[in-house]
Amino acid sequence: MPKIKSFAPSWLNEPAPGHKLFDHTSDGNKASASLPYGKKAKPGPRRTIARRGAEVFVAVGKEIRWGDLVQLKESWEAKQTRSSSVPRIKREFSDGSFEVYDEEAAGNSSVGYRTIKTPVADDIRQLIMSPNQDFLAVLTSHTVHVCILPDETMSASHLRSTDTAPFKLKFWTLGPTTHVTSRSAVVSAIWHPLGVNGTCLVTVTEDAVVRLWELSTADRWTFDAPTLAIDLKRLADGTYLDQDFGVSPLATNKAFSPDSFDMEVAAACFPARDSGGWAPMTLWLAMAGGSVYALCPLLPQRWAPPPTLIPSLSVSIVARVAATEDNPESSPEARRLARQQLDWMSDLDNQEPKIVESTTGNVEVEVYTRPTHPGTVPKLQGPFEFDLNPEDEQDDEVELKDIYVIGEKADVSDLMFGEEEELEMGDDDQNGLSLNIICLLSTSGQVKICLDIEGVEAQWLPPRLKTRSNLFASAPKSSSLLTFQTFDTVKPVEVVADSWPMFSEDVTSRYSFYVTHSGGITLVSLASWVFRLESELQGDSEAGAGFRIDLLAKSAGTERERIYTHSNSQAALAAATAIRDPDLGHFVLSATSNDPVALFFDTPEVEVEVRESSLALPEPTEPWQSEVGWEPRPLFHPSEALERRSALPTWMEHLRTGRRRTLMPQEMRLSMATLEVFTEGHKVITNEVLEVNSAVAELFRKCEALQVELGEQIKKVNEAKKRIDRITGDDSADDEPVSENSLVQGRLQAARQRQEELASRMEGLKRRIGRITRRDLSDKEKAWADEVRKLESSILRSEADQASSSTPEPWKRFEDLKTLRDALLSEAEKLQRAEEGADQGSPTSPLPGLKIPVEIRKQKMAQVIGLLDRETALVEAVKARVERLSLG
C-alpha cells in the first residue's frame, strides 16, 4: 500500500485560485435545498471530476470548472515567492474599503481556470471522459449532453488567458426525445472500448434499456437516434433470434411488471480495451436487487479492435468447434453455440477492414463492421448464481450500487505458436489473471469479489425453426460466479440512507481500485492473491491440489486500507480520481460540495517488480521511517452550515406570497392556520440550529484533538532528543554525569561572555566614531546625560555605594511620601473646615483669626499632588527596570 505523503496542498486551498474549481458558494440556489417544501434530489452516483492529463473538469451545480493543475500550482507558488519580495500598493475606495494591488502580478498572472457554461437544466451528476479525450459526456439524473473539447494546444491558450468570462464550448444533446425528465433515469454512460476513435457511447437507463450511440460531429442525426437499442426485459423473456427487442421511441407505458423490480439497473461497465477474449465487448450489468447480467457481444456498427483480438478469438473459436464436433457427448446447445460463433467469425473474415487514422496520433486503425450473422442482438446471460456465497448474506437484502470488472489477461501464447517474431506486449498485458474479476458494491459499503470461472462468451438466442424439435430441448445451464471474498469498507455507524458508493480505477495497477463511500475513501489491492492464483491455475507447482488450495485459502486476502476518513457523512464525496503526473506526482483527487480532497502518495524512486510464478510471495519490506517525522493529516474544513445563508428569510417571503399571506398583517390568534405556520417555521429553524450545533461540536472536537496531537508530537521530539544525545555521546557513561541545571548555567555563562564581548566591541566603535566626528553636545543633550547619570547612580549603584550612602531606597522614599501626603491631606481638611467656620462666624473654629486665600490653598494642593504623581511614576519606572534586569 502506498504511504500518504501529504494532504490538500496550499495551491488547492483558500485563497488560491485552485480552490475555486470546487467552490459551490456561488450557487444561488444553495439555501433553498434546506427548505421543507423543496424538492428532494434523486440519489445517484456522483462522478463530478474528470481528467485529461493534468487538466481537470469539475462539475459544480450546473457549471463545469476547467483548470490545469500544473499551471495552478506553478502560478500560486510563483505568486507566493513574488509577494515576499515585490512591494504592494494599497488602494482605498470612497466607501472605506481597500484592496492590496500588485502591479507586477496583475500584469503577468492569469486566472488559471475557466468556467464552462452548460445547457443543462439540473445539477450535473457525472462527467465521463472519452478514451481519446476529445469528448466529455455530461450527465444529469435524466439527460445526457456531449461536450466537444479543444485540443491540448488550444486548451493551454484558453487557460492562460486573463479573461474571466464564462467559456462557451460546443454541446450536443444526446437523445433530445429519449433521455428526458419524463422518461427513466440514466444510471450509466460508458464509452465503448472498441468504438472507432472513442466515439461510441453506451447509455443504460434505470428501466433496463441499453442504447448505442455512434457519434459524429459531421452528422447531427447521430446525436438524435441510437444505432442500436435493446430492451433487456424483452430480451430476458426472448426465445428466438428474430424477435423484436427494440424500444419504441414513443413508449411511455409505466404499468406494473414483475421485471420492474428484478430488472432495475443500478450500474453497468465494460472491462478495459486491452483485456483478452470476449471481455472488451461484454457489457456487465448490476441490478439494484442483487442480480448480475452480461451482454456479449455488444458491438457498435463500426468498431476498431486491438491487433490481437480477432486472431486470438479466431484460434479459440476454431478450437471450440473442433472439440465440440469430435466429442459425441456434447449437447446440442453446445454445438449450436459453437456454430454460431463460427458464423460470427466467418463474417468477420470475409470483411476487408477499412484503414482510418487515429485522432491521437499518426496511427492507423482497422475498422470492421458489426457481423450480422447470427444476429446483432446477443443473448442476455444471467442472472448469475453466486457459488460459495456467505450464509449470513441474503440476496434479497443486498442492494447493489456499482460494478467494476477487471478483464482477463490477453493470452497470445497459442496465437504466436510457431512464429519466428514474437508479438510485443507490455508487462501489464502478460501478467495477470486469466479469469474475469467482477467486483460488486452494495449500499452498506460491502465489496463482493467474484471470479468468472466458466468464462463469459458470445451467445445468441436460437433461430426460429420450422420443426418443433427444439420445444422439448433441455433448459440451458445457468451460469455462475465464484464468490472469492466479501469484506466491508464502511462501519455500520457510517452508513447513510441515501449514500451511493462508487468504484474508481487506479493508475498504477489494473488490480487495484478505490472505493468512495460515505465514510471516506478506501484503497483495495488484489495483487496479493491474483498472481498466486494464476500460478495455481497454470499448474506450475508440483505440490498436490489439496495442499495448494488449502495454502491459497489460508493466505492473505485482498489488501484494503482506509486512506481518507470523511467526517461529515451528510456531504457526499465525489468519486476518487487517481492522477499520476511528472509535475504533480501521484495523488488522488476528490471533492465535497465546497472543498477539494487531495491525498498525495510517496512514490518510490525504484519500482519493485511483482513476481508472477512464485508460490509464496515474500512480504514486501517497508523502508525505515523515522518516528518523529511529520505525520500528515487531512485538512480540516469547517462545516458549510456555519457559512450557509439562513433559509428563514426565504421561508418568510414564501409565507407572504403563499396561501397563508392573510395571516401576516393580522394580529396573532390561536387557530389551526397559526399553528401550521408556527410548525413550519419551527421545522426550518430546528434544521438550521441542529446543523449549526453539529458544526460547532465538530469544531470543538477538532480543537481538542489538535491539543492531543500537539502533545504527542512534543513527546516524540523529546524521544528523538534523547536518541540524538545517545548517538552524539552526550549521555556517555565515561564522563562524569552533568546535571541539566549545570548545562543550562554553562550555556548562560557563555551567552553572558559573548554579550560582554559584543558590548566592549560596541563601546570601542562608539569611541572611535566620537573621535572622528568631533561634534560637541548641545546643552539639552548634556542636561539629559546628567539626568541619566544621576538616575543611574541613584538606582544602579554598587553595594559599597548603597552601604555608604545615607539616601534611603526609592520605595522607602515612596512610603515616606505617602505618609507625608496623608498628613498634609488631613491638615488641609482641618484648614478647610476652619475656613468654612470662619466664614459662617462659628465660635467653634479652632483658628478664628487665620484666613488663607482659596487660590493659595489650591496651588499648594496642586504642587503636593504633582510631587506625589512624579514620585509614583519614578517608582514604577524603577520597578519595571529592576524586573527587566532580573529577567535578563
Tab-separated table of C-alpha atoms in Angstrom, residues 9-257:
chain	number	residue	atom	x	y	z
A	9	PRO	CA	-1.648	21.465	-0.677
A	10	SER	CA	-1.737	25.231	-0.392
A	11	TRP	CA	-2.465	25.745	-4.089
A	12	LEU	CA	-5.780	23.893	-3.690
A	13	ASN	CA	-6.895	25.716	-0.535
A	14	GLU	CA	-8.266	29.170	0.022
A	15	PRO	CA	-7.439	31.791	-1.153
A	16	ALA	CA	-5.653	30.073	-4.054
A	17	PRO	CA	-7.456	30.047	-7.443
A	18	GLY	CA	-7.311	26.229	-7.390
A	19	HIS	CA	-9.857	26.187	-4.566
A	20	LYS	CA	-12.396	27.957	-6.760
A	21	LEU	CA	-12.537	24.908	-9.008
A	22	PHE	CA	-14.528	23.182	-6.271
A	23	ASP	CA	-16.231	26.110	-4.512
A	24	HIS	CA	-20.013	25.864	-4.559
A	25	THR	CA	-20.778	29.070	-2.639
A	26	SER	CA	-21.571	30.996	-5.833
A	27	ASP	CA	-24.657	28.878	-6.407
A	28	GLY	CA	-27.661	30.989	-5.560
A	29	ASN	CA	-29.990	28.028	-5.070
A	30	LYS	CA	-27.919	26.548	-2.285
A	31	ALA	CA	-30.057	27.819	0.553
A	32	SER	CA	-33.254	26.596	-0.998
A	33	ALA	CA	-32.197	22.988	-0.563
A	34	SER	CA	-32.903	23.146	3.137
A	35	LEU	CA	-36.482	24.332	2.758
A	36	PRO	CA	-39.119	21.843	3.855
A	37	TYR	CA	-41.113	22.395	0.691
A	38	GLY	CA	-38.049	21.929	-1.591
A	39	LYS	CA	-37.863	19.006	-3.967
A	40	LYS	CA	-35.580	16.243	-2.776
A	41	ALA	CA	-32.910	15.217	-5.264
A	42	LYS	CA	-32.931	11.664	-6.539
A	43	PRO	CA	-29.970	9.678	-5.184
A	44	GLY	CA	-27.365	8.601	-7.684
A	45	PRO	CA	-23.635	8.322	-8.356
A	46	ARG	CA	-21.584	11.500	-8.024
A	47	ARG	CA	-18.712	11.367	-10.517
A	48	THR	CA	-18.153	15.092	-10.825
A	49	ILE	CA	-14.396	15.066	-11.571
A	50	ALA	CA	-12.929	14.126	-14.946
A	51	ARG	CA	-9.311	14.483	-16.008
A	52	ARG	CA	-7.345	14.824	-19.222
A	53	GLY	CA	-3.681	14.662	-18.361
A	54	ALA	CA	-3.069	17.493	-15.922
A	55	GLU	CA	-6.372	19.185	-16.813
A	56	VAL	CA	-9.401	18.584	-14.620
A	57	PHE	CA	-13.084	19.220	-15.225
A	58	VAL	CA	-15.155	19.654	-12.067
A	59	ALA	CA	-18.953	19.827	-12.089
A	60	VAL	CA	-20.253	22.444	-9.656
A	61	GLY	CA	-24.025	22.682	-9.776
A	62	LYS	CA	-24.938	23.404	-13.377
A	63	GLU	CA	-21.477	24.652	-14.318
A	64	ILE	CA	-18.202	22.971	-15.195
A	65	ARG	CA	-14.942	24.377	-13.852
A	66	TRP	CA	-11.992	23.720	-16.142
A	67	GLY	CA	-8.427	24.140	-14.911
A	68	ASP	CA	-4.843	22.990	-15.414
A	69	LEU	CA	-3.422	21.729	-12.125
A	70	VAL	CA	0.197	22.232	-13.173
A	71	GLN	CA	-0.469	25.836	-14.134
A	72	LEU	CA	-2.421	26.487	-10.931
A	73	LYS	CA	0.391	25.041	-8.828
A	74	GLU	CA	3.192	26.933	-10.572
A	75	SER	CA	1.344	30.248	-10.648
A	76	TRP	CA	0.453	30.049	-6.943
A	77	GLU	CA	3.986	29.143	-5.902
A	78	ALA	CA	5.385	31.942	-8.066
A	79	LYS	CA	2.903	34.366	-6.544
A	80	GLN	CA	3.911	33.397	-3.025
A	81	THR	CA	7.576	33.867	-3.883
A	82	ARG	CA	6.911	37.185	-5.567
A	83	SER	CA	4.708	38.511	-2.757
A	84	SER	CA	7.586	38.305	-0.296
A	85	SER	CA	9.886	40.461	-2.440
A	86	VAL	CA	7.698	42.744	-4.574
A	87	PRO	CA	6.085	45.771	-2.842
A	88	ARG	CA	2.320	46.108	-2.971
A	89	ILE	CA	0.048	49.086	-3.426
A	90	LYS	CA	-2.902	49.656	-1.112
A	91	ARG	CA	-5.879	51.186	-2.879
A	92	GLU	CA	-8.631	52.798	-0.847
A	93	PHE	CA	-12.107	53.450	-2.197
A	94	SER	CA	-14.690	56.091	-1.350
A	95	ASP	CA	-16.793	53.692	0.696
A	96	GLY	CA	-13.895	52.998	3.070
A	97	SER	CA	-12.941	49.594	1.606
A	98	PHE	CA	-9.488	48.854	0.250
A	99	GLU	CA	-7.559	46.245	-1.677
A	100	VAL	CA	-3.896	45.292	-1.996
A	101	TYR	CA	-2.767	45.566	-5.608
A	102	ASP	CA	0.379	44.010	-7.014
A	103	GLU	CA	1.223	45.657	-10.310
A	104	GLU	CA	3.727	43.035	-11.462
A	105	ALA	CA	1.479	40.116	-10.572
A	106	ALA	CA	-1.549	41.766	-12.172
A	107	GLY	CA	0.291	42.244	-15.434
A	108	ASN	CA	1.748	38.740	-15.734
A	109	SER	CA	-0.585	36.289	-13.938
A	110	SER	CA	-3.667	34.602	-15.341
A	111	VAL	CA	-6.731	33.208	-13.636
A	112	GLY	CA	-5.679	29.601	-14.255
A	113	TYR	CA	-9.169	28.199	-14.693
A	114	ARG	CA	-12.289	28.857	-16.740
A	115	THR	CA	-15.983	28.369	-16.126
A	116	ILE	CA	-17.795	26.425	-18.854
A	117	LYS	CA	-21.462	27.241	-19.351
A	118	THR	CA	-23.632	24.200	-19.980
A	119	PRO	CA	-27.147	23.851	-21.397
A	120	VAL	CA	-28.268	21.527	-18.595
A	121	ALA	CA	-31.394	22.287	-16.593
A	122	ASP	CA	-30.418	20.303	-13.486
A	123	ASP	CA	-27.325	19.669	-11.400
A	124	ILE	CA	-24.621	17.668	-13.135
A	125	ARG	CA	-24.180	14.195	-11.676
A	126	GLN	CA	-21.439	12.597	-13.805
A	127	LEU	CA	-18.593	13.630	-16.105
A	128	ILE	CA	-17.259	10.820	-18.317
A	129	MET	CA	-14.145	11.421	-20.452
A	130	SER	CA	-13.896	9.652	-23.815
A	131	PRO	CA	-10.961	7.264	-24.487
A	132	ASN	CA	-9.310	9.705	-26.919
A	133	GLN	CA	-10.045	12.609	-24.553
A	134	ASP	CA	-11.786	14.758	-27.142
A	135	PHE	CA	-15.386	14.297	-25.899
A	136	LEU	CA	-16.857	14.784	-22.440
A	137	ALA	CA	-20.181	13.207	-21.536
A	138	VAL	CA	-22.169	15.388	-19.120
A	139	LEU	CA	-24.939	13.548	-17.280
A	140	THR	CA	-27.733	14.781	-15.082
A	141	SER	CA	-30.275	12.484	-13.493
A	142	HIS	CA	-32.226	12.104	-16.770
A	143	THR	CA	-30.352	13.917	-19.571
A	144	VAL	CA	-27.070	13.363	-21.404
A	145	HIS	CA	-25.012	16.034	-23.172
A	146	VAL	CA	-21.761	15.633	-25.073
A	147	CYS	CA	-19.175	18.421	-24.959
A	148	ILE	CA	-16.553	18.729	-27.694
A	149	LEU	CA	-13.249	19.626	-26.047
A	150	PRO	CA	-10.492	21.644	-27.717
A	151	ASP	CA	-7.104	20.050	-28.246
A	152	GLU	CA	-4.265	20.497	-25.772
A	153	THR	CA	-2.719	23.432	-27.662
A	154	MET	CA	-5.959	25.397	-27.660
A	155	SER	CA	-6.618	24.417	-24.056
A	156	ALA	CA	-3.317	25.914	-22.911
A	157	SER	CA	-4.079	29.220	-24.640
A	158	HIS	CA	-7.583	29.399	-23.162
A	159	LEU	CA	-6.449	28.574	-19.634
A	160	ARG	CA	-3.552	31.056	-19.695
A	161	SER	CA	-5.821	33.854	-20.793
A	162	THR	CA	-6.642	36.611	-18.300
A	163	ASP	CA	-10.278	36.632	-19.426
A	164	THR	CA	-12.642	35.639	-16.611
A	165	ALA	CA	-15.831	35.490	-18.678
A	166	PRO	CA	-17.600	32.093	-18.886
A	167	PHE	CA	-16.167	29.971	-21.686
A	168	LYS	CA	-18.545	28.529	-24.274
A	169	LEU	CA	-17.910	25.133	-25.810
A	170	LYS	CA	-19.933	23.159	-28.339
A	171	PHE	CA	-22.536	20.954	-26.643
A	172	TRP	CA	-24.707	18.311	-28.281
A	173	THR	CA	-27.830	16.975	-26.618
A	174	LEU	CA	-27.865	13.191	-26.769
A	175	GLY	CA	-31.324	11.831	-27.435
A	176	PRO	CA	-33.403	15.012	-27.106
A	177	THR	CA	-36.575	12.901	-27.214
A	178	THR	CA	-35.135	9.818	-25.485
A	179	HIS	CA	-33.257	10.976	-22.408
A	180	VAL	CA	-35.721	13.448	-20.924
A	181	THR	CA	-37.152	14.004	-17.470
A	182	SER	CA	-40.406	12.246	-18.343
A	183	ARG	CA	-38.550	9.016	-19.121
A	184	SER	CA	-36.484	6.700	-16.986
A	185	ALA	CA	-33.327	7.986	-15.299
A	186	VAL	CA	-29.874	7.403	-16.793
A	187	VAL	CA	-27.736	5.317	-14.422
A	188	SER	CA	-24.606	4.790	-16.525
A	189	ALA	CA	-22.932	6.175	-19.618
A	190	ILE	CA	-19.883	4.237	-20.812
A	191	TRP	CA	-17.642	4.918	-23.768
A	192	HIS	CA	-17.358	1.651	-25.668
A	193	PRO	CA	-13.744	0.407	-25.519
A	194	LEU	CA	-13.939	-0.801	-29.151
A	195	GLY	CA	-15.524	2.310	-30.636
A	196	VAL	CA	-13.797	3.984	-33.566
A	197	ASN	CA	-11.590	6.728	-32.112
A	198	GLY	CA	-13.627	6.539	-28.912
A	199	THR	CA	-16.843	7.931	-30.433
A	200	CYS	CA	-19.312	5.222	-29.352
A	201	LEU	CA	-21.270	5.984	-26.188
A	202	VAL	CA	-23.407	3.367	-24.435
A	203	THR	CA	-26.194	4.626	-22.183
A	204	VAL	CA	-28.066	2.426	-19.724
A	205	THR	CA	-31.282	3.633	-18.161
A	206	GLU	CA	-32.926	2.525	-14.958
A	207	ASP	CA	-35.648	0.615	-16.829
A	208	ALA	CA	-33.030	-1.794	-18.322
A	209	VAL	CA	-32.688	-0.267	-21.788
A	210	VAL	CA	-29.265	-0.253	-23.447
A	211	ARG	CA	-28.597	2.196	-26.293
A	212	LEU	CA	-25.525	2.532	-28.511
A	213	TRP	CA	-24.761	5.975	-29.911
A	214	GLU	CA	-22.116	6.229	-32.644
A	215	LEU	CA	-21.361	9.935	-32.599
A	216	SER	CA	-20.079	12.067	-35.439
A	217	THR	CA	-19.795	15.844	-35.309
A	218	ALA	CA	-20.454	15.972	-39.044
A	219	ASP	CA	-23.842	14.239	-38.719
A	220	ARG	CA	-26.351	15.702	-36.268
A	221	TRP	CA	-28.622	12.683	-36.641
A	222	THR	CA	-26.103	10.515	-34.742
A	223	PHE	CA	-26.939	12.524	-31.591
A	224	ASP	CA	-30.694	12.190	-32.100
A	225	ALA	CA	-31.164	8.456	-32.538
A	226	PRO	CA	-29.115	5.436	-31.378
A	227	THR	CA	-27.814	2.878	-33.849
A	228	LEU	CA	-28.897	0.051	-31.551
A	229	ALA	CA	-31.443	-0.036	-28.704
A	230	ILE	CA	-32.108	-3.170	-26.655
A	231	ASP	CA	-34.834	-3.649	-24.080
A	232	LEU	CA	-33.355	-6.123	-21.612
A	233	LYS	CA	-36.778	-7.015	-20.199
A	234	ARG	CA	-37.898	-8.235	-23.612
A	235	LEU	CA	-34.555	-9.898	-24.211
A	236	ALA	CA	-34.753	-11.792	-20.915
A	237	ASP	CA	-38.069	-13.310	-21.998
A	238	GLY	CA	-36.991	-13.851	-25.624
A	239	THR	CA	-36.932	-17.318	-27.139
A	240	TYR	CA	-35.917	-16.770	-30.767
A	241	LEU	CA	-33.296	-14.765	-32.526
A	242	ASP	CA	-35.580	-12.924	-34.945
A	243	GLN	CA	-37.804	-11.344	-32.294
A	244	ASP	CA	-38.015	-7.595	-31.879
A	245	PHE	CA	-36.081	-6.481	-28.811
A	246	GLY	CA	-36.022	-2.800	-29.654
A	247	VAL	CA	-37.628	0.094	-27.822
A	248	SER	CA	-40.390	2.193	-29.263
A	249	PRO	CA	-39.434	5.899	-29.217
A	250	LEU	CA	-42.947	6.795	-28.047
A	251	ALA	CA	-43.316	4.075	-25.427
A	252	THR	CA	-44.428	5.606	-22.139
A	253	ASN	CA	-46.106	2.603	-20.529
A	254	LYS	CA	-45.311	2.524	-16.818
A	255	ALA	CA	-47.693	-0.237	-15.799
A	256	PHE	CA	-46.773	-2.738	-13.107
A	257	SER	CA	-44.473	-5.550	-14.129
